[in-house]
Tab-separated table of C-alpha atoms in Angstrom:
chain	number	residue	atom	x	y	z
B	1	MET	CA	10.793	-18.092	27.329
B	2	LYS	CA	9.466	-14.918	28.867
B	3	ASN	CA	12.572	-13.017	27.808
B	4	GLN	CA	12.174	-14.183	24.269
B	5	ASN	CA	8.605	-12.855	24.143
B	6	MET	CA	9.623	-9.469	25.523
B	7	GLU	CA	12.468	-9.394	23.020
B	8	ARG	CA	9.945	-9.864	20.148
B	9	ILE	CA	7.887	-6.898	21.378
B	10	TRP	CA	10.961	-4.679	21.718
B	11	ASN	CA	12.087	-5.845	18.297
B	12	GLY	CA	8.790	-4.735	16.719
B	13	ILE	CA	8.695	-1.385	18.481
B	14	TRP	CA	12.311	-0.353	18.158
B	15	LYS	CA	14.859	-2.577	16.436
B	16	GLU	CA	12.829	-3.556	13.388
B	17	ASN	CA	10.045	-0.984	13.539
B	18	PRO	CA	8.010	-1.761	10.396
B	19	THR	CA	7.565	1.886	9.396
B	20	PHE	CA	10.680	3.722	10.542
B	21	VAL	CA	13.274	0.978	10.048
B	22	MET	CA	11.866	-1.536	7.577
B	23	MET	CA	9.828	0.979	5.516
B	24	LEU	CA	7.038	-1.528	4.946
B	25	GLY	CA	3.369	-0.821	4.349
B	26	MET	CA	3.849	2.672	2.981
B	27	CYS	CA	0.424	2.927	1.320
B	28	PRO	CA	-1.627	3.087	4.545
B	29	THR	CA	1.144	5.036	6.267
B	30	LEU	CA	0.750	7.902	3.828
B	31	ALA	CA	-2.937	7.604	3.079
B	32	VAL	CA	-4.667	7.499	6.454
B	33	THR	CA	-2.371	9.572	8.661
B	34	THR	CA	-4.276	12.808	8.055
B	35	SER	CA	-5.089	12.929	11.779
B	36	LEU	CA	-3.919	11.260	14.958
B	37	ILE	CA	-7.090	9.257	15.474
B	38	ASN	CA	-7.146	7.885	11.902
B	39	GLY	CA	-3.511	6.811	12.149
B	40	PHE	CA	-4.157	5.175	15.505
B	41	ALA	CA	-7.241	3.315	14.253
B	42	MET	CA	-5.395	2.040	11.185
B	43	GLY	CA	-2.501	0.913	13.397
B	44	ILE	CA	-4.791	-0.981	15.775
B	45	SER	CA	-6.719	-2.657	12.927
B	46	THR	CA	-3.477	-3.773	11.311
B	47	ALA	CA	-2.124	-4.940	14.679
B	48	LEU	CA	-5.211	-7.099	15.288
B	49	VAL	CA	-4.911	-8.725	11.877
B	50	LEU	CA	-1.181	-9.196	12.404
B	51	ILE	CA	-1.514	-10.925	15.789
B	52	PHE	CA	-4.196	-13.351	14.647
B	53	SER	CA	-2.586	-14.051	11.271
B	54	ASN	CA	0.697	-14.833	13.013
B	55	ILE	CA	-1.085	-17.179	15.442
B	56	LEU	CA	-3.057	-18.977	12.707
B	57	ILE	CA	-0.125	-19.294	10.345
B	58	SER	CA	2.111	-20.565	13.114
B	59	LEU	CA	-0.579	-23.120	14.055
B	60	LEU	CA	-0.871	-24.299	10.465
B	61	ARG	CA	2.802	-24.088	9.557
B	62	LYS	CA	3.219	-27.867	9.436
B	63	VAL	CA	-0.033	-28.421	7.515
B	64	ILE	CA	0.428	-25.879	4.714
B	65	SER	CA	2.607	-27.264	1.947
B	66	ASP	CA	5.497	-25.117	0.843
B	67	ASN	CA	4.338	-24.711	-2.760
B	68	ILE	CA	0.987	-23.167	-1.952
B	69	ARG	CA	1.943	-21.249	1.161
B	70	ILE	CA	1.536	-17.713	-0.233
B	71	PRO	CA	-2.064	-18.224	-1.483
B	72	ALA	CA	-2.883	-19.986	1.794
B	73	TYR	CA	-1.486	-17.058	3.815
B	74	ILE	CA	-3.426	-14.583	1.682
B	75	VAL	CA	-6.701	-16.437	2.316
B	76	ILE	CA	-6.061	-16.416	6.074
B	77	VAL	CA	-5.173	-12.720	6.071
B	78	ALA	CA	-8.150	-11.811	3.862
B	79	THR	CA	-10.529	-13.641	6.217
B	80	LEU	CA	-9.170	-11.763	9.221
B	81	VAL	CA	-9.304	-8.432	7.400
B	82	SER	CA	-12.944	-9.004	6.438
B	83	THR	CA	-13.702	-9.750	10.105
B	84	VAL	CA	-12.030	-6.537	11.281
B	85	GLN	CA	-13.841	-4.607	8.557
B	86	MET	CA	-17.230	-5.934	9.689
B	87	LEU	CA	-16.438	-5.225	13.355
B	88	LEU	CA	-15.502	-1.621	12.532
B	89	GLN	CA	-18.609	-1.199	10.403
B	90	ALA	CA	-20.807	-2.450	13.220
B	91	TYR	CA	-19.267	-0.721	16.223
B	92	ILE	CA	-17.281	2.341	15.019
B	93	PRO	CA	-19.014	3.412	11.780
B	94	SER	CA	-17.357	6.868	11.789
B	95	LEU	CA	-13.886	5.325	11.549
B	96	TYR	CA	-15.151	2.814	9.012
B	97	THR	CA	-16.135	5.710	6.728
B	98	ALA	CA	-12.937	7.664	7.429
B	99	LEU	CA	-10.622	4.768	6.593
B	100	GLY	CA	-12.696	3.642	3.587
B	101	ILE	CA	-11.063	1.230	1.172
B	102	TYR	CA	-7.822	1.273	3.156
B	103	ILE	CA	-9.308	-1.285	5.569
B	104	PRO	CA	-9.720	-4.054	2.962
B	105	LEU	CA	-6.341	-3.000	1.566
B	106	ILE	CA	-4.691	-4.249	4.794
B	107	VAL	CA	-4.662	-7.586	2.912
B	108	VAL	CA	-1.889	-6.374	0.615
B	109	ASN	CA	0.049	-4.674	3.411
B	110	CYS	CA	3.607	-5.981	3.091
B	111	ILE	CA	4.098	-6.122	6.869
B	112	ILE	CA	1.568	-8.912	7.364
B	113	LEU	CA	2.748	-11.266	4.626
B	114	GLY	CA	6.319	-10.318	5.490
B	115	ARG	CA	5.947	-11.443	9.129
B	116	ALA	CA	4.036	-14.563	8.077
B	117	GLU	CA	6.764	-15.563	5.662
B	118	SER	CA	9.807	-14.573	7.711
B	119	PHE	CA	8.653	-15.343	11.269
B	120	ALA	CA	5.340	-17.104	11.908
B	121	SER	CA	5.975	-19.872	9.381
B	122	LYS	CA	9.135	-20.886	11.243
B	123	ASN	CA	8.343	-20.308	14.924
B	124	GLY	CA	6.038	-21.452	17.723
B	125	ILE	CA	2.578	-20.084	18.400
B	126	ILE	CA	3.213	-17.988	21.507
B	127	VAL	CA	6.372	-16.325	20.281
B	128	SER	CA	4.667	-15.642	16.917
B	129	ALA	CA	1.756	-13.996	18.708
B	130	PHE	CA	4.193	-11.753	20.583
B	131	ASP	CA	6.007	-10.981	17.343
B	132	GLY	CA	2.688	-9.877	15.832
B	133	LEU	CA	1.915	-7.828	18.936
B	134	GLY	CA	5.322	-6.107	18.839
B	135	MET	CA	5.117	-5.321	15.144
B	136	GLY	CA	1.526	-4.156	15.576
B	137	ILE	CA	2.467	-1.804	18.429
B	138	GLY	CA	5.449	-0.519	16.438
B	139	PHE	CA	3.237	0.191	13.426
B	140	THR	CA	0.550	1.835	15.593
B	141	ILE	CA	3.108	4.102	17.299
B	142	ALA	CA	4.566	5.120	13.933
B	143	LEU	CA	1.184	5.899	12.346
B	144	THR	CA	0.001	7.772	15.449
B	145	LEU	CA	3.162	9.925	15.487
B	146	ILE	CA	2.963	10.745	11.783
B	147	GLY	CA	-0.757	11.454	12.195
B	148	LEU	CA	-0.026	13.764	15.147
B	149	VAL	CA	2.605	15.754	13.233
B	150	ARG	CA	0.402	16.110	10.153
B	151	GLU	CA	-2.649	17.066	12.193
B	152	ILE	CA	-0.729	19.756	14.129
B	153	LEU	CA	0.906	21.231	11.022
B	154	GLY	CA	-2.047	20.896	8.681
B	155	ALA	CA	-5.136	21.444	10.792
B	156	GLY	CA	-3.516	23.044	13.838
B	157	SER	CA	-5.263	20.626	16.167
B	158	VAL	CA	-4.624	17.617	18.381
B	159	LEU	CA	-7.445	15.071	18.529
B	160	GLY	CA	-9.749	17.700	17.062
B	161	THR	CA	-8.915	20.372	19.677
B	162	VAL	CA	-7.475	23.466	18.014
B	163	VAL	CA	-4.068	24.429	19.412
B	164	ILE	CA	-2.698	26.670	16.659
B	165	PRO	CA	-4.666	29.674	15.322
B	166	LYS	CA	-6.088	29.367	11.848
B	167	GLU	CA	-3.657	31.799	10.173
B	168	TYR	CA	-0.719	29.452	10.767
B	169	HIS	CA	-2.183	26.258	9.327
B	170	ILE	CA	-0.296	24.653	6.445
B	171	THR	CA	-3.302	22.945	4.885
B	172	ALA	CA	-1.122	21.034	2.407
B	173	PHE	CA	0.003	18.778	5.260
B	174	VAL	CA	-3.386	17.116	5.630
B	175	LEU	CA	-3.625	16.753	1.848
B	176	ALA	CA	-1.748	14.336	-0.380
B	177	PRO	CA	1.500	16.331	-0.936
B	178	GLY	CA	2.004	16.767	2.805
B	179	ALA	CA	2.188	13.015	3.243
B	180	PHE	CA	5.094	12.800	0.810
B	181	PHE	CA	6.869	15.765	2.414
B	182	ALA	CA	6.418	14.380	5.935
B	183	LEU	CA	7.904	11.043	4.910
B	184	ALA	CA	10.698	12.755	2.947
B	185	VAL	CA	11.762	14.776	5.987
B	186	LEU	CA	11.562	11.698	8.177
B	187	THR	CA	13.813	9.612	5.926
B	188	ALA	CA	16.169	12.573	5.437
B	189	LEU	CA	16.545	12.851	9.219
B	190	GLN	CA	17.264	9.136	9.407
B	191	ASN	CA	19.925	9.540	6.726
B	192	LYS	CA	21.385	12.511	8.577
B	193	PHE	CA	21.735	10.683	11.870
B	194	LYS	CA	22.664	7.414	10.173
B	195	ALA	CA	19.795	5.718	11.962
B	196	PRO	CA	19.235	2.123	10.904
B	197	SER	CA	16.686	2.293	8.131
B	198	ALA	CA	15.916	0.485	4.918
B	199	THR	CA	16.251	3.792	3.081
B	200	ASN	CA	19.759	4.609	4.217
B	201	GLY	CA	22.167	4.916	1.324
B	202	ASP	CA	21.092	3.323	-1.896
B	203	THR	CA	18.930	0.573	-0.554
B	204	ASN	CA	15.395	-0.348	-1.369
B	205	SER	CA	12.526	1.663	0.066
B	206	CYS	CA	10.328	-1.338	0.545
B	207	GLY	CA	12.587	-3.607	2.538
B	208	ALA	CA	12.468	-7.360	2.562
B	209	GLY	CA	9.345	-9.428	2.369
B	210	CYS	CA	7.596	-7.145	-0.088
B	211	GLY	CA	7.289	-8.729	-3.483
B	212	SER	CA	6.378	-5.586	-5.318
B	213	CYS	CA	9.767	-3.969	-5.640
B	214	GLY	CA	11.428	-4.698	-8.931
B	215	GLU	CA	14.514	-2.642	-8.520
B	216	LYS	CA	16.329	-0.867	-5.788
B	217	ILE	CA	15.951	2.855	-5.433
B	218	GLY	CA	18.894	4.564	-7.047
B	219	GLY	CA	20.935	1.368	-6.683
D	1	MET	CA	-20.739	8.575	-22.956
D	2	LYS	CA	-20.105	11.839	-21.138
D	3	GLU	CA	-20.367	10.055	-17.825
D	4	LEU	CA	-17.784	7.447	-18.879
D	5	LEU	CA	-15.396	10.164	-20.021
D	6	LEU	CA	-15.752	11.899	-16.673
D	7	ILE	CA	-14.983	8.649	-14.836
D	8	ALA	CA	-11.859	8.077	-16.936
D	9	VAL	CA	-10.515	11.629	-16.583
D	10	GLY	CA	-11.378	11.682	-12.900
D	11	ALA	CA	-9.534	8.443	-12.231
D	12	ALA	CA	-6.491	9.276	-14.377
D	13	LEU	CA	-5.839	12.902	-13.452
D	14	VAL	CA	-8.046	14.355	-10.722
D	15	ASN	CA	-7.856	11.468	-8.258
D	16	ASN	CA	-4.558	10.098	-9.494
D	17	VAL	CA	-4.069	6.659	-8.011
D	18	VAL	CA	-0.520	7.244	-6.765
D	19	LEU	CA	-0.380	10.950	-6.101
D	20	SER	CA	-3.686	11.368	-4.314
D	21	GLN	CA	-4.806	7.862	-3.325
D	22	PHE	CA	-1.359	6.487	-2.368
D	23	LEU	CA	-1.965	3.127	-4.009
D	24	GLY	CA	0.870	1.337	-5.743
D	25	LEU	CA	3.611	3.306	-4.002
D	26	CYS	CA	6.072	0.416	-3.948
D	27	PRO	CA	6.467	0.086	-7.730
D	28	PHE	CA	6.087	3.865	-8.068
D	29	LEU	CA	9.205	4.411	-5.953
D	30	GLY	CA	10.970	1.164	-6.791
D	31	VAL	CA	10.680	0.800	-10.571
D	32	SER	CA	11.035	4.456	-11.590
D	33	LYS	CA	14.776	4.541	-12.132
D	34	ASN	CA	14.591	5.050	-15.885
D	35	VAL	CA	11.820	5.893	-18.308
D	36	LYS	CA	12.005	2.641	-20.249
D	37	THR	CA	11.398	0.274	-17.334
D	38	ALA	CA	8.827	2.693	-15.899
D	39	ALA	CA	6.904	2.607	-19.164
D	40	GLY	CA	7.143	-1.212	-19.175
D	41	MET	CA	5.738	-1.367	-15.679
D	42	GLY	CA	3.022	1.101	-16.641
D	43	GLY	CA	2.042	-1.031	-19.638
D	44	ALA	CA	1.841	-4.163	-17.525
D	45	VAL	CA	-0.271	-2.355	-14.916
D	46	VAL	CA	-2.702	-1.037	-17.568
D	47	PHE	CA	-3.043	-4.575	-18.873
D	48	VAL	CA	-3.646	-6.213	-15.482
D	49	ILE	CA	-5.917	-3.546	-13.956
D	50	THR	CA	-8.130	-3.407	-17.055
D	51	ILE	CA	-8.621	-7.177	-17.123
D	52	SER	CA	-9.005	-7.478	-13.366
D	53	SER	CA	-11.567	-4.645	-13.258
D	54	LEU	CA	-13.599	-6.488	-15.870
D	55	VAL	CA	-13.375	-9.894	-14.184
D	56	THR	CA	-13.897	-8.703	-10.603
D	57	SER	CA	-16.886	-6.581	-11.544
D	58	ILE	CA	-18.467	-9.489	-13.459
D	59	ILE	CA	-17.933	-11.751	-10.451
D	60	TYR	CA	-19.193	-9.136	-7.988
D	61	ASN	CA	-22.306	-8.132	-9.930
D	62	GLY	CA	-23.037	-11.591	-11.275
D	63	ILE	CA	-22.238	-13.912	-8.388
D	64	LEU	CA	-21.671	-12.148	-5.077
D	65	VAL	CA	-24.605	-9.730	-5.268
D	66	SER	CA	-27.126	-12.346	-6.379
D	67	LEU	CA	-26.022	-14.746	-3.630
D	68	HIS	CA	-25.863	-11.950	-0.995
D	69	LEU	CA	-22.223	-12.688	-0.347
D	70	GLU	CA	-20.949	-9.108	-0.690
D	71	TYR	CA	-18.950	-9.461	2.515
D	72	LEU	CA	-16.667	-11.972	0.796
D	73	GLN	CA	-15.488	-9.321	-1.681
D	74	THR	CA	-11.991	-8.782	-0.236
D	75	MET	CA	-11.221	-12.482	-0.151
D	76	VAL	CA	-12.656	-13.213	-3.594
D	77	PHE	CA	-10.977	-10.220	-5.231
D	78	ILE	CA	-7.475	-10.945	-3.964
D	79	LEU	CA	-7.694	-14.590	-5.046
D	80	VAL	CA	-9.127	-13.674	-8.442
D	81	ILE	CA	-6.363	-11.116	-8.986
D	82	ALA	CA	-3.605	-13.535	-7.958
D	83	ALA	CA	-4.981	-16.272	-10.213
D	84	LEU	CA	-5.540	-13.824	-13.044
D	85	VAL	CA	-1.985	-12.526	-12.979
D	86	GLN	CA	-0.662	-16.094	-13.063
D	87	PHE	CA	-2.972	-16.944	-15.936
D	88	VAL	CA	-2.087	-13.834	-17.927
D	89	GLU	CA	1.589	-14.622	-17.495
D	90	LEU	CA	1.186	-18.225	-18.679
D	91	PHE	CA	-0.946	-17.124	-21.624
D	92	MET	CA	1.521	-14.447	-22.703
D	93	LYS	CA	4.474	-16.795	-22.367
D	94	LYS	CA	2.798	-19.304	-24.661
D	95	SER	CA	1.211	-17.104	-27.321
D	96	MET	CA	2.914	-13.710	-27.209
D	97	PRO	CA	6.585	-14.318	-26.409
D	98	PRO	CA	7.836	-10.862	-27.495
D	99	LEU	CA	5.277	-9.097	-25.288
D	100	HIS	CA	6.083	-11.477	-22.459
D	101	LYS	CA	9.733	-10.636	-22.800
D	102	THR	CA	9.128	-6.916	-22.311
D	103	MET	CA	6.405	-7.123	-19.658
D	104	GLY	CA	7.003	-10.544	-18.164
D	105	ILE	CA	9.281	-9.583	-15.313
D	106	TYR	CA	6.794	-7.061	-13.978
D	107	LEU	CA	3.761	-9.329	-13.961
D	108	PRO	CA	4.458	-11.371	-10.804
D	109	LEU	CA	5.211	-8.133	-8.952
D	110	ILE	CA	1.793	-6.756	-9.761
D	111	THR	CA	-0.175	-9.221	-7.593
D	112	THR	CA	0.960	-7.398	-4.484
D	113	ASN	CA	0.452	-3.972	-6.045
D	114	CYS	CA	-2.352	-2.511	-3.992
D	115	ALA	CA	-3.523	-0.396	-6.936
D	116	VAL	CA	-5.034	-3.530	-8.521
D	117	LEU	CA	-7.061	-4.501	-5.458
D	118	GLY	CA	-7.731	-0.799	-4.849
D	119	ALA	CA	-9.259	-0.447	-8.323
D	120	ALA	CA	-11.521	-3.452	-7.781
D	121	LEU	CA	-12.666	-2.147	-4.384
D	122	THR	CA	-13.234	1.394	-5.678
D	123	ASN	CA	-15.494	0.015	-8.408
D	124	VAL	CA	-17.584	-1.711	-5.778
D	125	SER	CA	-17.703	1.184	-3.321
D	126	LYS	CA	-18.859	3.539	-6.071
D	127	ASN	CA	-21.505	1.076	-7.324
D	128	TYR	CA	-20.101	1.022	-10.848
D	129	GLY	CA	-21.559	-1.358	-13.402
D	130	ILE	CA	-19.348	-3.567	-15.581
D	131	LEU	CA	-18.701	-1.022	-18.339
D	132	GLN	CA	-18.077	1.795	-15.857
D	133	SER	CA	-15.707	-0.459	-13.896
D	134	VAL	CA	-13.610	-1.195	-16.965
D	135	VAL	CA	-13.445	2.506	-17.857
D	136	ASN	CA	-12.500	3.350	-14.282
D	137	GLY	CA	-9.825	0.620	-14.351
D	138	VAL	CA	-8.348	2.003	-17.561
D	139	GLY	CA	-8.388	5.506	-16.066
D	140	ILE	CA	-6.690	4.420	-12.854
D	141	SER	CA	-3.961	2.479	-14.634
D	142	VAL	CA	-3.314	5.210	-17.206
D	143	GLY	CA	-2.988	7.624	-14.283
D	144	PHE	CA	-0.450	5.292	-12.703
D	145	THR	CA	1.505	5.117	-15.964
D	146	ILE	CA	1.515	8.914	-16.355
D	147	ALA	CA	2.774	9.365	-12.796
D	148	ILE	CA	5.499	6.691	-12.914
D	149	VAL	CA	6.834	7.756	-16.337
D	150	MET	CA	6.957	11.406	-15.238
D	151	LEU	CA	8.751	10.514	-12.021
D	152	ALA	CA	11.240	8.371	-13.952
D	153	GLY	CA	11.914	11.267	-16.319
D	154	ILE	CA	12.575	13.592	-13.395
D	155	ARG	CA	14.759	11.028	-11.640
D	156	GLU	CA	16.927	10.634	-14.734
D	157	ARG	CA	17.723	14.340	-14.418
D	158	ILE	CA	18.020	14.429	-10.632
D	159	LYS	CA	20.934	12.012	-10.944
D	160	TYR	CA	23.135	14.826	-12.241
D	161	ASN	CA	22.036	17.401	-9.665
D	162	ASP	CA	23.816	18.441	-6.512
D	163	ILE	CA	21.600	17.187	-3.684
D	164	PRO	CA	22.285	17.675	0.045
D	165	ASP	CA	23.722	14.491	1.511
D	166	SER	CA	20.858	13.662	3.802
D	167	PHE	CA	18.338	14.023	0.969
D	168	LYS	CA	20.129	11.594	-1.359
D	169	GLY	CA	18.247	8.409	-2.182
D	170	SER	CA	14.596	8.128	-1.276
D	171	PRO	CA	13.980	11.512	0.475
D	172	ILE	CA	14.514	13.547	-2.699
D	173	ILE	CA	12.266	11.141	-4.612
D	174	LEU	CA	9.533	11.628	-2.026
D	175	VAL	CA	9.922	15.417	-2.250
D	176	THR	CA	9.615	15.117	-6.043
D	177	ALA	CA	6.482	13.010	-5.635
D	178	GLY	CA	5.062	15.617	-3.253
D	179	LEU	CA	5.666	18.417	-5.756
D	180	MET	CA	4.048	16.279	-8.468
D	181	ALA	CA	1.064	15.794	-6.170
D	182	ILE	CA	0.754	19.575	-5.802
D	183	ALA	CA	0.922	19.930	-9.589
D	184	PHE	CA	-1.842	17.348	-9.957
D	185	PHE	CA	-4.059	19.467	-7.692
D	186	GLY	CA	-4.299	21.721	-10.723
D	187	PHE	CA	-6.582	19.156	-12.331
D	188	ALA	CA	-9.066	19.404	-9.462
D	189	GLY	CA	-11.259	21.926	-11.274
D	190	LEU	CA	-11.468	19.735	-14.355
D	191	ILE	CA	-14.618	17.859	-13.360
């Protein structure tokens, strides 16, 4: 039992990392990673929602009828997201303003519905909670790393402390284009080293569990 | 009138929904293989975002605000959008079969498109009234259509180019999107 739980955490961090391997939830990944702290906060908020949504959905998996499961999941996730939003607003208002509408948009993050559909709706409560924890940690690590790289390149600072003199800043990296370039280089490196990733070869950029992809990229 | 025009131009070009707000990236990268399907997707998105902006802003201003239930906005909006997309699809299937045939396949995909929920939430966070919300919705969705059709046009050409191996597939598309985002910075002085 214990091994299985540890396996779920490892799975979320490494084997099926939602950002680097599955390429899920790209909107927040690109939008809020302008600095390390923003990426970290987004990761933690998503992780909290993910853990509790996995627990609740696993608890209710025998009650929710198959035909209405997606709307039911969305209501559960939306409730949790509203809770997180209110907590942030009350206790960390600076982050609440920095993340803006991307907090309520956690509802449509493919990772959460994806885990609900593919894991929590079929497995026990404890293992589902660990699955949510693993995926949440994996997502947080990914966003923090991307945030770190963009903050160093774009603003020349780490956690607000300047480490690179002003003349060498590439401001574009904290702006919108930098997000696309950072992700492009990341996926190119994964292609180069043939790392397991949803973007390798001609496959879809959004991975499984995300309903919004009509066609496969270049496929 | 001038104010409405500014909202529309601002939403479509200056703060382009995909290239500067990063909403709706999945369809932007996934359904941009050729211009025709991209335009179809764009049309469906214009349709859905316009209607959902209208309905969500009526519900927000008419029901949630007067009952002091603003904190329910996320939950209410996502349900309204999901129901609305279903309804629009049923309605089109019954009364406009040709339109349904061209747009139909994209409609179910739009529920999970964060641009739709993003538009509804932006309207609320900027305190837009009903008319302003609709104009903003039209602007956002037209901006999405412009971006996806342009990307599809570029991708049709990229196919015949000689691209380094590791950049084949999604990396080159992301680089293209990044360059488009830089180009769209040019609109920043517009308003």
